[in-house]
Tab-separated table of C-alpha atoms in Angstrom:
chain	number	residue	atom	x	y	z
A	1	UNK	CA	29.932	-39.723	30.623
A	2	UNK	CA	32.822	-37.250	30.971
A	3	UNK	CA	33.040	-35.791	34.464
A	4	UNK	CA	35.052	-32.733	35.445
A	5	UNK	CA	37.289	-33.163	38.530
A	6	UNK	CA	35.822	-32.037	41.866
A	7	UNK	CA	38.336	-29.286	42.654
A	8	UNK	CA	39.252	-26.288	40.469
A	9	UNK	CA	42.962	-27.135	40.679
A	10	UNK	CA	42.370	-30.725	39.596
A	11	UNK	CA	40.177	-29.484	36.747
A	12	UNK	CA	42.897	-27.128	35.530
A	13	UNK	CA	45.467	-29.907	35.613
A	14	UNK	CA	43.221	-32.237	33.656
A	15	UNK	CA	42.445	-29.565	31.057
A	16	UNK	CA	46.131	-28.645	30.775
A	17	UNK	CA	47.070	-32.267	30.097
A	18	UNK	CA	44.360	-32.601	27.449
A	19	UNK	CA	45.238	-29.327	25.773
A	20	UNK	CA	48.950	-30.128	25.595
A	21	UNK	CA	48.342	-33.707	24.418
A	22	UNK	CA	46.166	-32.525	21.544
A	23	UNK	CA	47.686	-29.138	20.697
A	24	UNK	CA	51.372	-30.068	20.366
A	25	UNK	CA	50.916	-32.784	17.682
A	26	UNK	CA	48.312	-30.571	15.951
A	27	UNK	CA	50.860	-27.749	15.765
A	28	UNK	CA	53.408	-30.088	14.191
A	29	UNK	CA	50.896	-31.224	11.568
A	30	UNK	CA	49.866	-27.634	10.806
A	31	UNK	CA	53.476	-26.558	10.292
A	32	UNK	CA	54.160	-29.556	8.026
A	33	UNK	CA	51.425	-28.525	5.568
A	34	UNK	CA	53.035	-25.305	4.223
A	35	UNK	CA	56.351	-27.153	3.942
A	36	UNK	CA	54.888	-28.912	0.886
A	37	UNK	CA	54.786	-25.612	-0.993
A	38	UNK	CA	58.204	-24.595	0.318
A	39	UNK	CA	59.757	-27.865	-0.863
A	40	UNK	CA	58.161	-27.545	-4.293
A	41	UNK	CA	59.372	-23.939	-4.570
A	42	UNK	CA	62.933	-24.822	-3.597
A	43	UNK	CA	63.108	-27.659	-6.146
A	44	UNK	CA	61.306	-25.928	-9.029
A	45	UNK	CA	63.155	-22.658	-8.397
A	46	UNK	CA	66.321	-24.175	-9.837
A	47	UNK	CA	64.569	-24.876	-13.142
A	48	UNK	CA	64.173	-21.170	-13.902
A	49	UNK	CA	62.294	-17.988	-13.050
A	50	UNK	CA	59.376	-18.710	-15.373
A	51	UNK	CA	58.843	-22.137	-13.853
A	52	UNK	CA	58.945	-20.701	-10.330
A	53	UNK	CA	56.479	-17.970	-11.301
A	54	UNK	CA	54.166	-20.579	-12.792
A	55	UNK	CA	54.389	-22.655	-9.616
A	56	UNK	CA	53.615	-19.592	-7.520
A	57	UNK	CA	50.408	-18.875	-9.450
A	58	UNK	CA	49.220	-22.492	-9.452
A	59	UNK	CA	50.064	-22.998	-5.755
A	60	UNK	CA	48.144	-19.872	-4.793
A	61	UNK	CA	45.082	-21.147	-6.637
A	62	UNK	CA	45.337	-24.652	-5.146
A	63	UNK	CA	45.915	-23.344	-1.617
A	64	UNK	CA	42.884	-21.076	-1.898
A	65	UNK	CA	40.719	-23.887	-3.257
A	66	UNK	CA	41.669	-26.254	-0.444
A	67	UNK	CA	41.383	-23.617	2.286
A	68	UNK	CA	37.802	-22.937	1.215
A	69	UNK	CA	36.946	-26.551	2.041
A	70	UNK	CA	38.654	-26.582	5.447
A	71	UNK	CA	35.160	-26.940	6.928
A	72	UNK	CA	35.524	-30.646	6.072
A	73	UNK	CA	37.972	-30.909	8.967
A	74	UNK	CA	36.241	-28.485	11.343
A	75	UNK	CA	32.670	-29.780	11.002
A	76	UNK	CA	33.777	-33.408	11.092
A	77	UNK	CA	35.833	-32.875	14.238
A	78	UNK	CA	32.875	-31.403	16.120
A	79	UNK	CA	30.373	-34.044	14.977
A	80	UNK	CA	32.669	-36.993	15.690
A	81	UNK	CA	33.766	-35.611	19.086
A	82	UNK	CA	30.137	-35.284	20.207
A	83	UNK	CA	29.470	-38.926	19.466
A	84	UNK	CA	32.706	-39.929	21.204
A	85	UNK	CA	31.536	-38.050	24.285
A	86	UNK	CA	28.198	-39.823	24.076
A	87	UNK	CA	30.034	-43.155	24.038
A	88	UNK	CA	28.822	-44.168	20.570
A	89	UNK	CA	32.047	-44.848	18.650
A	90	UNK	CA	30.199	-46.666	15.881
A	91	UNK	CA	28.147	-43.551	15.119
A	92	UNK	CA	31.306	-41.425	15.431
A	93	UNK	CA	33.076	-43.419	12.722
A	94	UNK	CA	29.917	-43.432	10.587
A	95	UNK	CA	29.742	-39.648	10.859
A	96	UNK	CA	33.385	-39.455	9.837
A	97	UNK	CA	32.770	-41.616	6.762
A	98	UNK	CA	30.001	-39.229	5.684
A	99	UNK	CA	32.592	-36.435	5.764
A	100	UNK	CA	35.039	-38.512	3.717
A	101	UNK	CA	32.399	-39.279	1.051
A	102	UNK	CA	31.497	-35.581	0.902
A	103	UNK	CA	35.208	-34.778	0.402
A	104	UNK	CA	35.393	-37.185	-2.545
A	105	UNK	CA	32.294	-35.670	-4.177
A	106	UNK	CA	33.577	-32.118	-3.757
A	107	UNK	CA	37.004	-33.120	-5.053
A	108	UNK	CA	35.496	-34.643	-8.177
A	109	UNK	CA	33.491	-31.459	-8.754
A	110	UNK	CA	36.601	-29.293	-8.444
A	111	UNK	CA	38.478	-31.458	-10.960
A	112	UNK	CA	35.564	-31.163	-13.403
A	113	UNK	CA	35.800	-27.371	-13.173
A	114	UNK	CA	39.583	-26.913	-13.105
A	115	UNK	CA	40.734	-29.238	-15.897
A	116	UNK	CA	38.916	-27.516	-18.789
A	117	UNK	CA	39.226	-23.980	-17.411
A	118	UNK	CA	42.824	-24.022	-16.112
A	119	UNK	CA	44.244	-21.743	-18.870
A	120	UNK	CA	41.542	-19.123	-18.310
A	121	UNK	CA	41.927	-19.267	-14.529
A	122	UNK	CA	45.687	-18.710	-14.842
A	123	UNK	CA	45.120	-15.907	-17.358
A	124	UNK	CA	43.256	-13.923	-14.686
A	125	UNK	CA	46.576	-13.504	-12.845
A	126	UNK	CA	48.087	-11.640	-15.794
A	127	UNK	CA	51.211	-13.798	-15.953
A	128	UNK	CA	53.566	-13.798	-18.929
A	129	UNK	CA	52.903	-16.337	-21.662
A	130	UNK	CA	55.860	-18.439	-20.571
A	131	UNK	CA	54.938	-18.488	-16.883
A	132	UNK	CA	51.258	-19.065	-17.739
A	133	UNK	CA	52.061	-22.248	-19.637
A	134	UNK	CA	53.956	-23.667	-16.664
A	135	UNK	CA	51.195	-22.601	-14.273
A	136	UNK	CA	48.581	-24.308	-16.441
A	137	UNK	CA	50.604	-27.530	-16.568
A	138	UNK	CA	51.111	-27.600	-12.807
A	139	UNK	CA	47.487	-26.650	-12.055
A	140	UNK	CA	45.977	-29.313	-14.321
A	141	UNK	CA	48.127	-32.134	-12.953
A	142	UNK	CA	47.893	-31.041	-9.322
A	143	UNK	CA	44.101	-30.724	-9.537
A	144	UNK	CA	44.009	-34.524	-9.816
A	145	UNK	CA	45.222	-34.618	-6.219
A	146	UNK	CA	42.474	-32.323	-4.878
A	147	UNK	CA	40.134	-35.204	-3.921
A	148	UNK	CA	42.979	-36.714	-1.924
A	149	UNK	CA	43.683	-33.358	-0.281
A	150	UNK	CA	40.042	-33.002	0.723
A	151	UNK	CA	39.940	-36.581	2.011
A	152	UNK	CA	42.954	-35.725	4.159
A	153	UNK	CA	41.013	-32.772	5.601
A	154	UNK	CA	37.932	-34.881	6.390
A	155	UNK	CA	39.931	-37.819	7.777
A	156	UNK	CA	42.006	-35.449	9.909
A	157	UNK	CA	38.722	-34.187	11.321
A	158	UNK	CA	37.689	-37.768	12.118
A	159	UNK	CA	40.890	-38.458	14.036
A	160	UNK	CA	40.783	-35.125	15.864
A	161	UNK	CA	37.224	-35.908	16.893
A	162	UNK	CA	38.482	-39.250	18.209
A	163	UNK	CA	40.969	-37.215	20.307
A	164	UNK	CA	43.908	-38.348	18.139
A	165	UNK	CA	46.203	-35.613	16.802
A	166	UNK	CA	49.335	-37.772	16.757
A	167	UNK	CA	48.386	-39.822	13.691
A	168	UNK	CA	47.843	-36.662	11.552
A	169	UNK	CA	51.291	-35.498	12.646
A	170	UNK	CA	52.933	-38.755	11.585
A	171	UNK	CA	51.103	-38.756	8.251
A	172	UNK	CA	51.969	-35.104	7.598
A	173	UNK	CA	55.677	-35.644	8.292
A	174	UNK	CA	55.787	-38.790	6.159
A	175	UNK	CA	53.922	-36.974	3.393
A	176	UNK	CA	56.388	-34.077	3.455
A	177	UNK	CA	59.373	-36.430	3.186
A	178	UNK	CA	57.752	-38.415	0.374
A	179	UNK	CA	56.805	-35.227	-1.473
A	180	UNK	CA	60.358	-33.883	-1.331
A	181	UNK	CA	61.887	-37.176	-2.479
A	182	UNK	CA	59.391	-37.638	-5.304
A	183	UNK	CA	59.850	-34.081	-6.503
A	184	UNK	CA	63.629	-34.405	-6.714
A	185	UNK	CA	63.365	-37.768	-8.459
A	186	UNK	CA	60.736	-36.764	-10.989
A	187	UNK	CA	61.902	-33.209	-11.679
A	188	UNK	CA	65.602	-33.988	-12.101
A	189	UNK	CA	65.961	-37.766	-12.188
A	190	UNK	CA	63.189	-38.313	-14.724
A	191	UNK	CA	63.661	-34.855	-16.324
A	192	UNK	CA	59.937	-34.096	-16.155
A	193	UNK	CA	60.452	-30.495	-15.090
A	194	UNK	CA	57.555	-28.713	-13.407
A	195	UNK	CA	55.224	-31.540	-14.432
A	196	UNK	CA	57.357	-33.863	-12.301
A	197	UNK	CA	56.865	-31.605	-9.294
A	198	UNK	CA	53.105	-31.687	-9.800
A	199	UNK	CA	53.024	-35.467	-10.166
A	200	UNK	CA	55.230	-35.903	-7.100
A	201	UNK	CA	52.834	-33.793	-5.027
A	202	UNK	CA	49.792	-35.693	-6.332
A	203	UNK	CA	51.374	-39.045	-5.474
A	204	UNK	CA	52.327	-37.844	-1.995
A	205	UNK	CA	48.817	-36.499	-1.367
A	206	UNK	CA	47.174	-39.709	-2.556
A	207	UNK	CA	49.509	-41.705	-0.307
A	208	UNK	CA	48.524	-39.546	2.669
A	209	UNK	CA	44.823	-40.001	1.879
A	210	UNK	CA	45.365	-43.767	1.604
A	211	UNK	CA	47.104	-43.853	4.985
A	212	UNK	CA	44.217	-41.975	6.604
A	213	UNK	CA	41.646	-44.245	4.968
A	214	UNK	CA	43.422	-47.339	6.283
A	215	UNK	CA	43.155	-45.946	9.838
A	216	UNK	CA	39.498	-44.913	9.422
A	217	UNK	CA	38.503	-48.215	7.752
A	218	UNK	CA	40.138	-50.168	10.569
A	219	UNK	CA	38.145	-48.143	13.067
A	220	UNK	CA	34.943	-48.749	11.106
A	221	UNK	CA	35.514	-52.508	11.057
A	222	UNK	CA	36.420	-52.570	14.745
A	223	UNK	CA	33.186	-50.858	15.796
A	224	UNK	CA	30.935	-52.244	13.072
A	225	UNK	CA	30.343	-48.959	11.241
A	226	UNK	CA	29.200	-49.045	7.624
A	227	UNK	CA	31.594	-47.792	4.958
A	228	UNK	CA	28.917	-47.283	2.318
A	229	UNK	CA	27.916	-43.762	1.282
A	230	UNK	CA	24.753	-42.567	2.995
A	231	UNK	CA	22.885	-39.772	1.191
A	232	UNK	CA	21.289	-38.453	4.370
A	233	UNK	CA	24.574	-38.428	6.270
A	234	UNK	CA	26.452	-36.745	3.414
A	235	UNK	CA	23.715	-34.125	3.126
A	236	UNK	CA	23.902	-33.527	6.885
A	237	UNK	CA	27.669	-33.077	6.696
A	238	UNK	CA	27.279	-30.597	3.846
A	239	UNK	CA	24.635	-28.628	5.750
A	240	UNK	CA	26.874	-28.436	8.806
A	241	UNK	CA	29.729	-27.208	6.598
A	242	UNK	CA	27.852	-24.385	4.817
A	243	UNK	CA	28.036	-21.887	7.729
A	244	UNK	CA	31.736	-22.656	8.196
A	245	UNK	CA	32.240	-22.107	4.452
A	246	UNK	CA	30.637	-18.668	4.781
A	247	UNK	CA	32.922	-17.938	7.755
A	248	UNK	CA	36.022	-19.014	5.798
A	249	UNK	CA	35.090	-17.005	2.702
A	250	UNK	CA	34.488	-13.924	4.854
A	251	UNK	CA	37.891	-14.320	6.459
A	252	UNK	CA	39.528	-14.746	3.051
A	253	UNK	CA	37.776	-11.561	1.937
A	254	UNK	CA	39.317	-9.703	4.884
A	255	UNK	CA	42.808	-10.849	3.865
A	256	UNK	CA	42.215	-9.996	0.211
A	257	UNK	CA	40.994	-6.492	1.101
A	258	UNK	CA	44.038	-5.959	3.316
A	259	UNK	CA	46.395	-7.015	0.508
A	260	UNK	CA	44.579	-4.843	-2.048
A	261	UNK	CA	44.808	-1.811	0.256
A	262	UNK	CA	48.509	-2.451	0.907
A	263	UNK	CA	49.109	-2.612	-2.874
A	264	UNK	CA	47.552	0.845	-3.262
A	265	UNK	CA	49.900	2.273	-0.625
A	266	UNK	CA	53.015	1.660	-2.730
A	267	UNK	CA	55.700	-0.918	-3.517
A	268	UNK	CA	57.471	-0.639	-0.170
A	269	UNK	CA	54.186	-1.004	1.687
A	270	UNK	CA	53.018	-4.091	-0.200
A	271	UNK	CA	56.448	-5.689	0.204
A	272	UNK	CA	56.410	-4.985	3.946
A	273	UNK	CA	52.804	-6.181	4.165
A	274	UNK	CA	53.681	-9.524	2.608
A	275	UNK	CA	56.509	-10.012	5.120
A	276	UNK	CA	54.254	-9.206	8.055
A	277	UNK	CA	51.374	-11.300	6.701
A	278	UNK	CA	53.696	-14.316	6.408
A	279	UNK	CA	54.704	-13.868	10.050
A	280	UNK	CA	51.069	-13.374	11.101
A	281	UNK	CA	50.166	-16.628	9.354
A	282	UNK	CA	53.039	-18.469	11.040
A	283	UNK	CA	51.946	-17.238	14.470
A	284	UNK	CA	48.426	-18.391	13.650
A	285	UNK	CA	49.629	-22.000	13.449
A	286	UNK	CA	50.601	-22.007	17.125
A	287	UNK	CA	47.306	-20.430	18.153
A	288	UNK	CA	45.242	-22.621	15.824
A	289	UNK	CA	46.724	-25.711	17.475
A	290	UNK	CA	44.995	-24.718	20.730
A	291	UNK	CA	41.785	-24.077	18.781
A	292	UNK	CA	41.963	-27.592	17.311
A	293	UNK	CA	42.299	-28.991	20.822
A	294	UNK	CA	39.259	-26.893	21.731
A	295	UNK	CA	37.170	-28.365	18.917
A	296	UNK	CA	37.879	-31.923	20.060
A	297	UNK	CA	37.580	-31.338	23.812
A	298	UNK	CA	34.426	-29.193	23.739
A	299	UNK	CA	32.642	-31.537	21.348
A	300	UNK	CA	33.424	-34.477	23.634
A	301	UNK	CA	32.179	-32.724	26.782
A	302	UNK	CA	28.936	-31.621	25.151
A	303	UNK	CA	28.371	-35.062	23.666
A	304	UNK	CA	28.780	-36.494	27.165
A	305	UNK	CA	26.138	-34.102	28.503
A	306	UNK	CA	28.615	-32.158	30.650
A	307	UNK	CA	28.119	-28.418	30.049
A	308	UNK	CA	29.980	-27.528	33.236
A	309	UNK	CA	33.043	-29.412	32.045
A	310	UNK	CA	32.773	-27.631	28.678
A	311	UNK	CA	32.640	-24.241	30.426
A	312	UNK	CA	35.683	-25.047	32.545
A	313	UNK	CA	37.603	-26.307	29.515
A	314	UNK	CA	36.658	-23.173	27.574
A	315	UNK	CA	37.838	-20.909	30.376
A	316	UNK	CA	41.158	-22.732	30.671
A	317	UNK	CA	41.778	-22.681	26.928
A	318	UNK	CA	41.091	-18.948	26.791
A	319	UNK	CA	43.769	-18.528	29.463
A	320	UNK	CA	46.111	-20.619	27.340
A	321	UNK	CA	45.315	-18.615	24.220
A	322	UNK	CA	45.978	-15.276	25.907
A	323	UNK	CA	49.199	-16.531	27.528
A	324	UNK	CA	50.594	-18.077	24.324
A	325	UNK	CA	49.598	-14.931	22.422
A	326	UNK	CA	51.476	-12.766	24.943
A	327	UNK	CA	54.595	-14.949	24.640
A	328	UNK	CA	54.423	-14.868	20.836
A	329	UNK	CA	54.071	-11.090	20.922
A	330	UNK	CA	57.143	-10.772	23.113
A	331	UNK	CA	59.039	-13.091	20.756
A	332	UNK	CA	58.088	-10.916	17.779
A	333	UNK	CA	59.335	-7.774	19.528
A	334	UNK	CA	62.629	-9.352	20.552
A	335	UNK	CA	63.306	-11.016	17.194
A	336	UNK	CA	62.414	-8.103	14.902
A	337	UNK	CA	66.082	-7.000	14.352
A	338	UNK	CA	66.826	-10.523	13.067
A	339	UNK	CA	63.497	-11.286	11.401
A	340	UNK	CA	63.237	-8.407	8.945
A	341	UNK	CA	66.709	-8.827	7.360
A	342	UNK	CA	65.803	-12.424	6.522
A	343	UNK	CA	63.246	-11.119	4.012
A	344	UNK	CA	64.689	-7.861	2.721
A	345	UNK	CA	67.792	-5.687	2.685
A	346	UNK	CA	65.795	-2.636	1.567
A	347	UNK	CA	65.944	-0.087	4.383
A	348	UNK	CA	62.697	1.567	3.205
A	349	UNK	CA	60.814	-1.715	3.442
A	350	UNK	CA	62.316	-2.375	6.873
A	351	UNK	CA	61.340	1.065	8.152
A	352	UNK	CA	57.835	0.617	6.791
A	353	UNK	CA	57.418	-2.828	8.346
A	354	UNK	CA	58.835	-2.087	11.797
A	355	UNK	CA	55.969	-0.074	13.382
A	356	UNK	CA	53.378	-2.392	11.807
A	357	UNK	CA	55.304	-5.334	13.265
A	358	UNK	CA	54.941	-3.806	16.736
A	359	UNK	CA	51.161	-3.611	16.199
A	360	UNK	CA	51.139	-7.292	15.275
A	361	UNK	CA	53.060	-8.120	18.454
A	362	UNK	CA	50.650	-6.147	20.645
A	363	UNK	CA	47.644	-7.835	19.064
A	364	UNK	CA	48.779	-11.423	19.675
A	365	UNK	CA	46.961	-11.919	23.012
A	366	UNK	CA	43.753	-10.814	21.274
A	367	UNK	CA	44.484	-13.240	18.416
A	368	UNK	CA	45.060	-16.029	20.942
A	369	UNK	CA	41.653	-15.476	22.543
A	370	UNK	CA	39.946	-15.254	19.136
A	371	UNK	CA	41.423	-18.512	17.869
A	372	UNK	CA	40.469	-20.360	21.044
A	373	UNK	CA	36.881	-19.072	21.106
A	374	UNK	CA	36.559	-19.853	17.396
A	375	UNK	CA	37.624	-23.438	18.124
A	376	UNK	CA	35.311	-23.720	21.129
A	377	UNK	CA	32.247	-22.649	19.124
A	378	UNK	CA	33.246	-24.922	16.246
A	379	UNK	CA	33.513	-27.809	18.685
A	380	UNK	CA	30.030	-26.923	19.925
A	381	UNK	CA	28.714	-27.034	16.347
A	382	UNK	CA	27.753	-23.366	16.524
A	383	UNK	CA	28.505	-22.775	12.846
A	384	UNK	CA	25.580	-20.437	12.014
A	385	UNK	CA	26.654	-17.976	14.697
A	386	UNK	CA	30.277	-18.123	13.493
A	387	UNK	CA	29.111	-17.310	9.960
A	388	UNK	CA	27.060	-14.275	11.043
A	389	UNK	CA	29.799	-13.066	13.387
A	390	UNK	CA	32.415	-13.195	10.618
A	391	UNK	CA	30.116	-11.403	8.179
A	392	UNK	CA	29.636	-8.676	10.805
A	393	UNK	CA	33.404	-8.489	11.260
A	394	UNK	CA	33.919	-8.150	7.493
A	395	UNK	CA	31.314	-5.363	7.381
A	396	UNK	CA	33.143	-3.517	10.183
A	397	UNK	CA	36.625	-4.045	8.726
A	398	UNK	CA	36.060	-3.226	5.041
A	399	UNK	CA	35.187	0.494	5.324
A	400	UNK	CA	37.918	1.134	7.894
A	401	UNK	CA	40.541	-0.575	5.732
A	402	UNK	CA	39.423	1.175	2.565
A	403	UNK	CA	39.766	4.537	4.317
A	404	UNK	CA	43.463	3.917	5.042
A	405	UNK	CA	44.796	5.023	1.613
A	406	UNK	CA	42.223	7.821	1.453
A	407	UNK	CA	43.453	9.261	4.752
A	408	UNK	CA	47.106	8.504	3.887
A	409	UNK	CA	47.371	6.274	6.953
A	410	UNK	CA	50.102	3.966	5.683
A	411	UNK	CA	50.808	0.319	6.495
A	412	UNK	CA	50.758	0.830	10.243
A	413	UNK	CA	47.211	2.163	10.028
A	414	UNK	CA	46.234	-0.863	7.929
A	415	UNK	CA	47.490	-3.222	10.631
A	416	UNK	CA	45.675	-1.167	13.256
A	417	UNK	CA	42.560	-1.923	11.171
A	418	UNK	CA	43.530	-5.622	11.184
A	419	UNK	CA	43.794	-5.468	14.976
A	420	UNK	CA	40.385	-3.801	15.080
A	421	UNK	CA	39.063	-6.676	12.994
A	422	UNK	CA	40.407	-9.226	15.503
A	423	UNK	CA	38.986	-7.164	18.382
A	424	UNK	CA	35.532	-7.244	16.807
A	425	UNK	CA	35.879	-11.014	16.430
A	426	UNK	CA	36.904	-11.304	20.093
A	427	UNK	CA	33.874	-9.306	21.197
A	428	UNK	CA	31.355	-11.219	19.085
A	429	UNK	CA	32.779	-14.615	20.056
A	430	UNK	CA	33.186	-13.591	23.693
A	431	UNK	CA	29.561	-12.463	23.953
A	432	UNK	CA	28.421	-15.780	22.528
A	433	UNK	CA	30.450	-17.874	24.944
A	434	UNK	CA	29.283	-15.779	27.919
A	435	UNK	CA	25.660	-16.231	26.885
A	436	UNK	CA	25.901	-20.017	27.205
A	437	UNK	CA	23.707	-20.563	24.145
A	438	UNK	CA	26.410	-22.720	22.607
A	439	UNK	CA	26.127	-25.266	25.453
A	440	UNK	CA	23.847	-27.657	23.592
A	441	UNK	CA	24.434	-31.176	24.873
A	442	UNK	CA	23.846	-34.546	23.259
A	443	UNK	CA	25.286	-36.760	20.539
A	444	UNK	CA	23.927	-34.361	17.900
A	445	UNK	CA	23.309	-30.641	18.076
């Protein structure tokens, strides 16, 4: 059973060590993931504009599809961590295997949908005929790697639940290197063009999934856990993931509404919005790393029947989230003269982005708290509340955001609305954590 140290100072030190040990490797793995797309873009970009446009469309679709299923990592982390805290490693691995089998089933379903409908899906983006053909080629081939991508999500959740974020970092780095090498070799060496890029990515993703499965299978054999699919366990994993799927879709809806509103404001505004959104997403990686640590640590404490330790860990991680958010905000303010010219030389776009960038900087401590509390409640398996809270946030954000172009508020007003959205999330999540209703102990929730 996990026991919190007797003194507050000792407790803080223990929590700090755990947070750093889990968050730093998690941050590295999170940053490595978008590098796949960057590497593909850099390599395919030299083939021509149409190829790069096709890659952009297909990558956007694939990224969206995979992000929808991120609950495979989140739900698995919480469930496995609880069983680790309860001291039942065999059940922890068994729970993880249920998540892996669910990932394979969902991946097969996505392939069955994407392969025959790829041309029509691409057509919805309104791309030129030339770009559409490249997008269709890349999408069809890359869809074959979706089961592997989903297995990576589920297996990452298993290892995080086992309090291991180093292995995902190593696999992510190795996968990035392999992806880059394969892309260069197949695109230019084998003269396969954009198809070579897609095949290189599929091979790299399958290799990553295989590496994870080797680690998980070894753990299963070590602790005597069955590797066979269990219908009840898979169904339980799916049920745990549904609320997190609702949460993720609601969050995606917020981002889509924000982009649609920015597009209505004008070309300079949408260009500036994309720059700021890319920065906002980058900052989220650092904050999400603490949230991932929260999922693993909180799940373990609750599984061990130690609600007091979970409360102390939550409090310390909130302090970390606010502090890291403050530092990131200061960094944004200080780097803005250098950051904006990296993306554009248009003075109008720069002038439009600058005040909105200040709003983003000011909001970072709020974002830090939100990410941490999100991770804490995920670790507690409090998915239904997270789903309802995000739906409430969407309902509060949508009308405010849609009023921005009506009231001629501009991009700064839109990002004030985004900050309002994060504030609503902070309030809903904060009220839940203060209530203590998430402190449900035991190997299962």
